[in-house]
Short mmCIF file of C-alpha atoms in Angstrom, two decimals:
data_model
loop_
_atom_site.label_atom_id
_atom_site.label_comp_id
_atom_site.label_asym_id
_atom_site.label_seq_id
_atom_site.Cartn_x
_atom_site.Cartn_y
_atom_site.Cartn_z
CA MET A 26 89.17 97.23 87.04
CA SER A 27 91.84 98.67 84.80
CA GLN A 28 93.33 95.64 83.08
CA GLN A 29 93.17 95.54 79.29
CA ILE A 30 91.49 98.93 78.89
CA SER A 31 92.86 102.44 78.41
CA VAL A 32 94.00 104.48 81.38
CA LYS A 33 91.25 107.04 80.72
CA ALA A 34 88.50 104.41 80.51
CA ALA A 35 89.79 102.76 83.69
CA ALA A 36 89.77 106.06 85.58
CA THR A 37 86.20 106.75 84.47
CA ILE A 38 84.98 103.30 85.50
CA ARG A 39 86.85 103.43 88.81
CA GLU A 40 85.25 106.80 89.63
CA ARG A 41 81.78 105.52 88.72
CA VAL A 42 82.23 102.49 90.97
CA ARG A 43 83.57 104.69 93.78
CA GLN A 44 80.51 106.92 93.49
CA LEU A 45 78.21 103.91 93.65
CA ALA A 46 80.03 102.30 96.58
CA GLY A 47 80.89 105.45 98.49
CA ALA A 48 84.23 103.85 99.36
CA PHE A 49 86.46 101.09 98.06
CA THR A 50 85.87 98.69 100.92
CA PRO A 51 85.00 95.01 100.61
CA GLN A 52 81.71 95.64 102.41
CA ALA A 53 80.69 98.52 100.12
CA LEU A 54 81.68 96.72 96.93
CA HIS A 55 80.06 93.46 97.99
CA ALA A 56 76.80 95.27 98.71
CA LEU A 57 76.50 96.58 95.14
CA GLU A 58 74.26 94.76 92.70
CA ASP A 59 75.90 93.22 89.64
CA GLU A 60 73.66 95.35 87.42
CA SER A 61 74.97 98.52 89.07
CA LEU A 62 78.58 97.47 88.55
CA ARG A 63 77.84 96.57 84.93
CA GLY A 64 76.15 99.95 84.51
CA ALA A 65 79.31 101.64 85.79
CA GLY A 66 81.22 100.02 82.95
CA LEU A 67 82.58 96.80 84.42
CA SER A 68 82.38 93.75 82.23
CA ALA A 69 80.54 90.68 83.49
CA SER A 70 83.85 88.94 84.16
CA LYS A 71 85.33 91.90 86.05
CA THR A 72 82.15 92.15 88.08
CA ALA A 73 82.55 88.47 89.02
CA TYR A 74 86.22 89.03 89.88
CA LEU A 75 85.38 92.00 92.10
CA ARG A 76 82.67 89.96 93.77
CA ASP A 77 85.10 87.07 94.40
CA LEU A 78 87.74 89.42 95.80
CA SER A 79 85.37 91.18 98.19
CA SER A 80 83.87 87.83 99.31
CA LYS A 81 87.29 86.38 100.09
CA VAL A 82 88.30 89.45 102.07
CA LEU A 83 85.02 89.49 104.00
CA SER A 84 85.27 85.79 104.83
CA GLY A 85 88.86 86.18 106.05
CA GLU A 86 90.17 83.83 103.40
CA LEU A 87 92.24 86.72 102.03
CA ASP A 88 93.94 88.85 104.69
CA PHE A 89 95.88 91.78 103.27
CA ALA A 90 97.16 92.67 106.75
CA ALA A 91 99.07 89.37 106.82
CA PHE A 92 100.88 89.99 103.53
CA PRO A 93 103.87 91.90 104.95
CA GLN A 94 104.83 88.84 107.02
CA MET A 95 104.41 86.43 104.10
CA ASP A 96 107.08 85.56 101.55
CA ASP A 97 106.56 86.44 97.90
CA GLU A 98 105.28 83.03 96.81
CA GLN A 99 102.78 82.91 99.68
CA VAL A 100 101.41 86.32 98.68
CA ILE A 101 101.23 85.24 95.05
CA ALA A 102 99.37 82.07 96.01
CA ALA A 103 96.90 84.02 98.14
CA LEU A 104 96.23 86.63 95.48
CA THR A 105 95.95 84.18 92.59
CA SER A 106 93.29 82.29 94.52
CA VAL A 107 91.01 85.18 93.54
CA LYS A 108 89.30 84.80 90.18
CA GLY A 109 90.81 87.24 87.69
CA ILE A 110 94.09 87.77 89.53
CA GLY A 111 97.01 86.11 87.83
CA ARG A 112 100.68 85.87 88.62
CA TRP A 113 101.56 89.11 86.80
CA THR A 114 99.01 91.10 88.82
CA ALA A 115 100.27 89.53 92.05
CA GLU A 116 103.86 90.42 91.12
CA MET A 117 102.82 94.03 90.47
CA PHE A 118 101.16 94.04 93.92
CA LEU A 119 104.40 92.79 95.47
CA MET A 120 106.40 95.54 93.76
CA PHE A 121 104.12 98.53 93.94
CA VAL A 122 102.01 97.92 97.05
CA LEU A 123 104.27 95.89 99.31
CA GLY A 124 107.49 97.49 98.01
CA ARG A 125 109.31 94.20 97.59
CA GLU A 126 112.75 94.87 96.14
CA ASN A 127 113.47 91.62 94.36
CA VAL A 128 110.52 90.74 92.17
CA ILE A 129 111.13 89.97 88.52
CA SER A 130 108.05 89.46 86.41
CA PHE A 131 109.30 86.79 84.02
CA GLY A 132 105.92 86.65 82.30
CA ASP A 133 106.04 90.33 81.27
CA ALA A 134 106.71 90.42 77.52
CA GLY A 135 107.89 94.03 77.66
CA LEU A 136 110.51 93.22 80.28
CA GLN A 137 111.70 90.26 78.22
CA ARG A 138 112.02 92.51 75.15
CA ALA A 139 113.86 95.18 77.15
CA ALA A 140 116.35 92.63 78.55
CA LEU A 141 117.01 91.38 75.00
CA TRP A 142 117.75 94.97 73.94
CA LEU A 143 119.77 96.03 77.00
CA TYR A 144 122.09 93.06 77.01
CA GLY A 145 122.27 92.59 73.24
CA LEU A 146 121.22 88.97 73.62
CA GLU A 147 120.76 86.58 70.75
CA PRO A 148 117.12 86.01 69.85
CA ARG A 149 115.75 82.73 71.17
CA GLN A 150 112.61 80.75 70.47
CA ASP A 151 111.40 80.70 74.09
CA LYS A 152 112.04 84.45 74.60
CA LYS A 153 113.37 83.84 78.13
CA TYR A 154 115.84 86.72 78.18
CA LEU A 155 115.25 87.79 81.77
CA GLN A 156 116.01 84.27 82.92
CA GLN A 157 119.41 84.57 81.21
CA VAL A 158 120.42 87.74 83.03
CA ALA A 159 118.49 87.79 86.32
CA HIS A 160 121.51 86.37 88.16
CA LEU A 161 123.21 89.73 87.56
CA TRP A 162 120.80 91.47 89.98
CA PRO A 163 120.57 89.06 92.92
CA SER A 164 118.64 91.33 95.29
CA TYR A 165 117.23 94.19 93.25
CA GLY A 166 115.07 92.71 90.51
CA SER A 167 112.20 95.14 91.12
CA TYR A 168 114.47 98.12 90.53
CA VAL A 169 115.80 96.61 87.34
CA CYS A 170 112.24 96.01 86.14
CA LEU A 171 111.45 99.68 86.75
CA TYR A 172 114.44 100.74 84.65
CA LEU A 173 113.58 98.28 81.90
CA TRP A 174 110.00 99.57 81.76
CA GLU A 175 111.33 103.13 81.62
CA ALA A 176 113.63 102.18 78.73
CA ILE A 177 110.49 101.02 76.91
CA ASN A 178 108.57 104.18 77.87
CA GLN A 179 111.41 106.38 76.63
CA GLY A 180 111.38 104.58 73.28
CA LEU A 181 114.90 103.25 73.71
CA VAL A 182 114.05 99.58 73.38
CA ASP A 183 112.27 100.08 70.07
CA SER A 184 114.65 102.75 68.74
CA GLY A 185 116.57 100.32 66.55
CA GLN A 186 119.76 101.33 68.33
CA THR A 187 121.76 99.42 70.90
CA LEU A 188 122.53 100.91 74.30
CA ASP A 189 126.14 101.45 73.17
CA GLU A 190 124.97 103.36 70.10
CA LEU A 191 122.69 105.55 72.20
CA THR A 192 125.40 106.44 74.72
CA VAL A 193 128.16 107.31 72.24
#
């Protein structure tokens, strides 16, 4: 519900949907009419994505309870079978919901930019900076991603200064 919109707008829409559904369960969400979801602020595509997600959970095709026993790629495959859920979203689920310690979201442009800054790498056409340095964190990629995002949030990455210049 919250992708590609402001945090405030997402919170408002999420609360409206929760009020309509009564609870965020597949049964409650599936029972809502598309018009009601659209009236709460969901786009037509997000309404279809929510419908696909709830249908797959209700049919048993998607079993969140099985995810802890699955490896990362299996979870990603299961989640990306849902319309509207891409690899990046599945990786965020692995990190923030399942607490997986070694997930690196190579498709995240911010992380790529932060790795370029942190390691003082030479600019490259393909912008695959994380791929150059990921071997340095063999088991803790998720933690590194959190620090890289925080470097962006703190304005360090876009400060125009290198890490060495900031720490002197």
